C-alpha cells in the first residue's frame, strides 16, 4: 500500500499533467511554458522540478499518459473480440471512440507526435509505447500466424488498420468537415476489407507512408456533407 507521501506525490504529478493538457488545449503546444503550467496547477517551483526536468520532459509525460489511456481503452474493448474481423473492427472503433470522447487529449497527441523530441526522450517514449502496444501486437501476430490476417509484421498490420483513422481524426480535430458518425460507421469496415484474406491482391487504394510508419487506406464511400 502506498504511503501518504507517495500518494501525495502522485496526485501533485497528475495535477501538473492535467494543468499541462488544459494549457496546451487553450494556447497550443508551442505557446505554453512550464511557469504557466505551474501557476495553473497551483504548484510550487520545487514541486514542478521535483517531477519534471523541463517543459520537454513534462510534455513527454503527458504524451505517455495519453498513450496509456487510449491503449487501455482499446485493450478493454478488444477483450470481447474473437475473430480477426471483430479484432480489426474493434481496434478501429475503440480508437475512434476514445479520440472523439477526448478531443483535447487526442489533438495534443497528434501535435506532440509531430514535434522532434530529443534523443533520449524519443527513445524512451518509443520503448514505452511499444510495451503498451505489445498485447495488441501479440493478438495480431496470432491471427496472422493462423492465416486470418496477412503474413506481415504486427506493426505493419497495426499501421494499416489505423492509418485512415489517424488521417480522419487529424482532419476532424483540426476543424475539417469530417462527420464523426461516418467515421465510426465506415472506417472499421474499410480497415477490415483492406486486411481480410485475399483482399491484398485486388486492392489498389492502399498507400504506405513509410516516413511516418503510417498507412492510409482510402474510404470506399464519400462523406455525406448534406
Coordinates of C-alpha atoms in Angstrom, one line a residue:
X1 CA 0.0 0.0 0.0
X2 CA 1.5 3.4 -1.0
X3 CA 2.5 5.8 1.8
X4 CA 0.6 9.1 2.2
X5 CA 3.7 10.9 1.0
X6 CA 3.9 8.8 -2.2
X7 CA 0.1 9.2 -2.8
X8 CA 0.5 13.0 -2.4
X9 CA 3.4 13.0 -4.9
X10 CA 1.3 11.1 -7.5
X11 CA -1.6 13.5 -7.0
X12 CA 0.7 16.5 -7.5
X13 CA 2.2 14.9 -10.6
X14 CA -1.3 14.2 -12.0
X15 CA -2.3 17.7 -11.3
X16 CA 0.6 19.1 -13.2
X17 CA -0.2 16.8 -16.2
X18 CA -3.8 17.9 -16.1
X19 CA -2.8 21.5 -16.0
X20 CA -0.4 21.0 -18.9
X21 CA -3.1 19.4 -21.0
X22 CA -5.5 22.2 -20.3
X23 CA -2.9 24.8 -21.1
X24 CA -2.0 23.0 -24.4
X25 CA -5.7 22.9 -25.3
X26 CA -6.1 26.6 -24.8
X27 CA -2.8 28.0 -26.1
X28 CA -1.3 25.3 -28.3
X29 CA 1.6 23.1 -27.7
X30 CA 4.2 25.7 -28.7
X31 CA 2.6 28.6 -26.8
X32 CA 2.9 27.1 -23.3
X33 CA 5.7 27.4 -20.8
X34 CA 6.4 25.5 -17.6
X35 CA 5.7 28.5 -15.5
X36 CA 2.2 28.8 -16.9
X37 CA 1.5 25.2 -16.1
X38 CA 2.9 25.6 -12.6
X39 CA 0.6 28.5 -11.9
X40 CA -2.4 26.7 -13.3
X41 CA -1.8 23.7 -11.1
X42 CA -1.1 25.8 -8.0
X43 CA 2.2 24.1 -7.6
X44 CA 5.4 25.4 -6.1
X45 CA 8.5 25.7 -8.4
X46 CA 10.3 23.0 -6.3
X47 CA 7.3 20.6 -6.8
X48 CA 7.4 21.1 -10.6
X49 CA 11.1 20.4 -10.9
X50 CA 10.9 17.5 -8.5
X51 CA 8.8 15.7 -11.0
X52 CA 10.0 17.1 -14.4
X53 CA 13.3 18.4 -15.7
X54 CA 11.9 20.9 -18.1
X55 CA 8.9 21.6 -20.4
X56 CA 10.0 18.8 -22.8
X57 CA 10.0 16.3 -20.0
X58 CA 6.6 17.4 -18.9
X59 CA 5.2 17.2 -22.5
X60 CA 6.6 13.7 -22.9
X61 CA 4.9 12.6 -19.6
X62 CA 1.6 14.0 -20.8
X63 CA 2.0 12.1 -24.1
X64 CA 2.9 8.9 -22.4
X65 CA -0.1 9.1 -20.2
X66 CA -2.2 9.7 -23.3
X67 CA -0.8 6.5 -24.9
X68 CA -1.6 4.6 -21.7
X69 CA -5.2 5.8 -21.7
X70 CA -6.0 5.2 -25.3
X71 CA -4.2 1.8 -25.3
X72 CA -6.1 0.7 -22.1
X73 CA -9.4 1.7 -23.7
X74 CA -8.6 -0.3 -26.9
X75 CA -7.5 -3.4 -24.9
X76 CA -10.6 -3.3 -22.8
X77 CA -12.8 -3.4 -25.9
X78 CA -10.5 -5.9 -27.6
X79 CA -11.1 -8.4 -24.8
X80 CA -14.6 -9.0 -26.2
X81 CA -13.4 -9.6 -29.8
X82 CA -13.0 -13.1 -31.1
X83 CA -12.5 -13.4 -34.8
X84 CA -10.0 -11.5 -37.0
X85 CA -12.8 -9.3 -38.4
X86 CA -14.0 -8.5 -34.9
X87 CA -10.5 -7.7 -33.8
X88 CA -9.8 -5.3 -36.6
X89 CA -13.2 -3.6 -36.4
X90 CA -12.9 -3.3 -32.6
X91 CA -9.4 -1.8 -32.7
X92 CA -10.5 0.9 -35.2
X93 CA -13.8 1.7 -33.5
X94 CA -12.3 1.8 -30.0
X95 CA -9.6 4.2 -31.1
X96 CA -12.3 6.4 -32.7
X97 CA -14.5 6.2 -29.6
X98 CA -11.7 7.3 -27.4
X99 CA -10.5 10.1 -29.7
X100 CA -14.0 11.6 -30.2
X101 CA -14.7 11.4 -26.5
X102 CA -11.4 13.1 -25.6
X103 CA -10.7 15.7 -28.4
X104 CA -8.3 17.9 -26.4
X105 CA -6.1 14.9 -25.5
X106 CA -6.3 13.4 -29.0
X107 CA -5.4 16.8 -30.5
X108 CA -2.5 17.2 -28.2
X109 CA -1.3 13.6 -29.0
X110 CA -1.1 14.4 -32.8
X111 CA 0.6 17.8 -32.2
X112 CA 3.1 16.3 -29.8
X113 CA 3.9 13.4 -32.1
X114 CA 4.7 15.9 -34.9
X115 CA 7.4 17.5 -32.7
X116 CA 11.0 16.4 -32.8
X117 CA 11.9 15.2 -29.3
X118 CA 15.4 14.9 -28.1
X119 CA 17.2 11.6 -28.5
X120 CA 16.8 10.0 -25.0
X121 CA 13.2 11.3 -24.7
X122 CA 12.3 10.0 -28.2
X123 CA 13.9 6.6 -27.5
X124 CA 12.2 6.2 -24.0
X125 CA 8.9 7.2 -25.4
X126 CA 9.1 4.7 -28.3
X127 CA 10.1 1.9 -25.9
X128 CA 7.2 2.7 -23.5
X129 CA 4.7 2.9 -26.4
X130 CA 5.9 -0.5 -27.7
X131 CA 5.4 -2.0 -24.2
X132 CA 1.9 -0.7 -24.1
X133 CA 1.0 -1.9 -27.5
X134 CA 2.6 -5.4 -27.1
X135 CA -0.7 -7.1 -26.1
X136 CA -2.4 -5.8 -29.2
X137 CA 0.5 -6.7 -31.4
X138 CA 0.5 -10.2 -29.8
X139 CA -3.1 -10.7 -30.8
X140 CA -2.4 -9.5 -34.4
X141 CA 0.6 -12.0 -34.6
X142 CA -1.6 -14.9 -33.5
X143 CA -4.2 -14.0 -36.2
X144 CA -1.5 -13.5 -38.8
X145 CA 0.1 -16.9 -38.0
X146 CA -3.2 -18.6 -38.3
X147 CA -3.8 -17.1 -41.8
X148 CA -6.7 -14.9 -40.7
X149 CA -4.7 -11.8 -41.4
X150 CA -1.9 -11.1 -43.9
X151 CA 1.6 -12.6 -43.1
X152 CA 3.0 -9.2 -42.2
X153 CA 4.7 -7.9 -39.0
X154 CA 2.3 -6.8 -36.4
X155 CA 3.4 -3.2 -36.5
X156 CA 2.6 -3.1 -40.3
X157 CA -0.8 -4.6 -39.7
X158 CA -1.5 -2.1 -36.9
X159 CA -0.4 0.8 -39.1
X160 CA -2.6 -0.3 -41.9
X161 CA -5.7 -0.7 -39.9
X162 CA -5.3 2.6 -38.1
X163 CA -3.8 4.7 -40.9
X164 CA -7.1 6.1 -42.3
X165 CA -8.4 6.6 -38.7
X166 CA -5.4 8.8 -37.8
X167 CA -5.9 10.8 -41.1
X168 CA -9.7 11.3 -40.4
X169 CA -9.1 12.2 -36.7
X170 CA -6.5 14.8 -37.6
X171 CA -8.8 16.4 -40.1
X172 CA -11.8 16.3 -37.6
X173 CA -9.7 17.7 -34.7
X174 CA -8.4 20.5 -37.0
X175 CA -12.0 21.6 -37.7
X176 CA -12.5 20.0 -41.1
X177 CA -15.9 18.8 -42.2
X178 CA -15.4 15.2 -41.2
X179 CA -18.5 13.5 -39.9
X180 CA -17.8 11.5 -36.7
X181 CA -20.8 9.3 -37.3
X182 CA -19.5 8.5 -40.8
X183 CA -16.0 7.8 -39.3
X184 CA -17.4 5.2 -36.9
X185 CA -19.8 3.7 -39.4
X186 CA -17.4 3.3 -42.3
X187 CA -13.7 3.2 -41.2
X188 CA -13.9 -0.1 -39.2
X189 CA -15.3 -1.9 -42.3
X190 CA -12.8 -0.2 -44.6
X191 CA -9.9 -1.4 -42.4
X192 CA -11.2 -5.0 -42.4
X193 CA -11.7 -5.0 -46.2
X194 CA -8.1 -4.0 -46.7
X195 CA -6.9 -6.8 -44.4
X196 CA -9.2 -9.7 -44.9
X197 CA -7.6 -12.7 -46.6
X198 CA -7.2 -12.3 -50.4
X199 CA -8.0 -8.6 -50.3
X200 CA -4.4 -7.5 -50.9
X201 CA -4.4 -9.0 -54.4
X202 CA -7.0 -6.6 -55.8
X203 CA -6.9 -3.5 -53.5
X204 CA -5.1 -0.7 -55.3
X205 CA -6.2 2.1 -52.9
X206 CA -3.8 1.4 -50.1
X207 CA -0.9 3.7 -49.8
X208 CA 2.1 3.2 -47.4
X209 CA 3.6 6.4 -46.0
X210 CA 6.9 5.0 -44.7
X211 CA 8.2 8.3 -43.5
X212 CA 5.8 8.2 -40.5
X213 CA 5.3 4.5 -40.4
X214 CA 1.6 5.0 -41.0
X215 CA -0.7 3.7 -43.7
X216 CA -3.7 5.4 -45.2
X217 CA -6.5 3.4 -46.8
X218 CA -8.9 5.4 -48.9
X219 CA -12.5 5.1 -47.7
X220 CA -14.9 3.3 -50.0
X221 CA -17.8 5.7 -49.5
X222 CA -17.6 9.5 -49.7
X223 CA -18.6 11.6 -46.8
X224 CA -22.2 12.8 -46.9
X225 CA -21.9 16.6 -46.1
X226 CA -25.6 17.3 -46.7

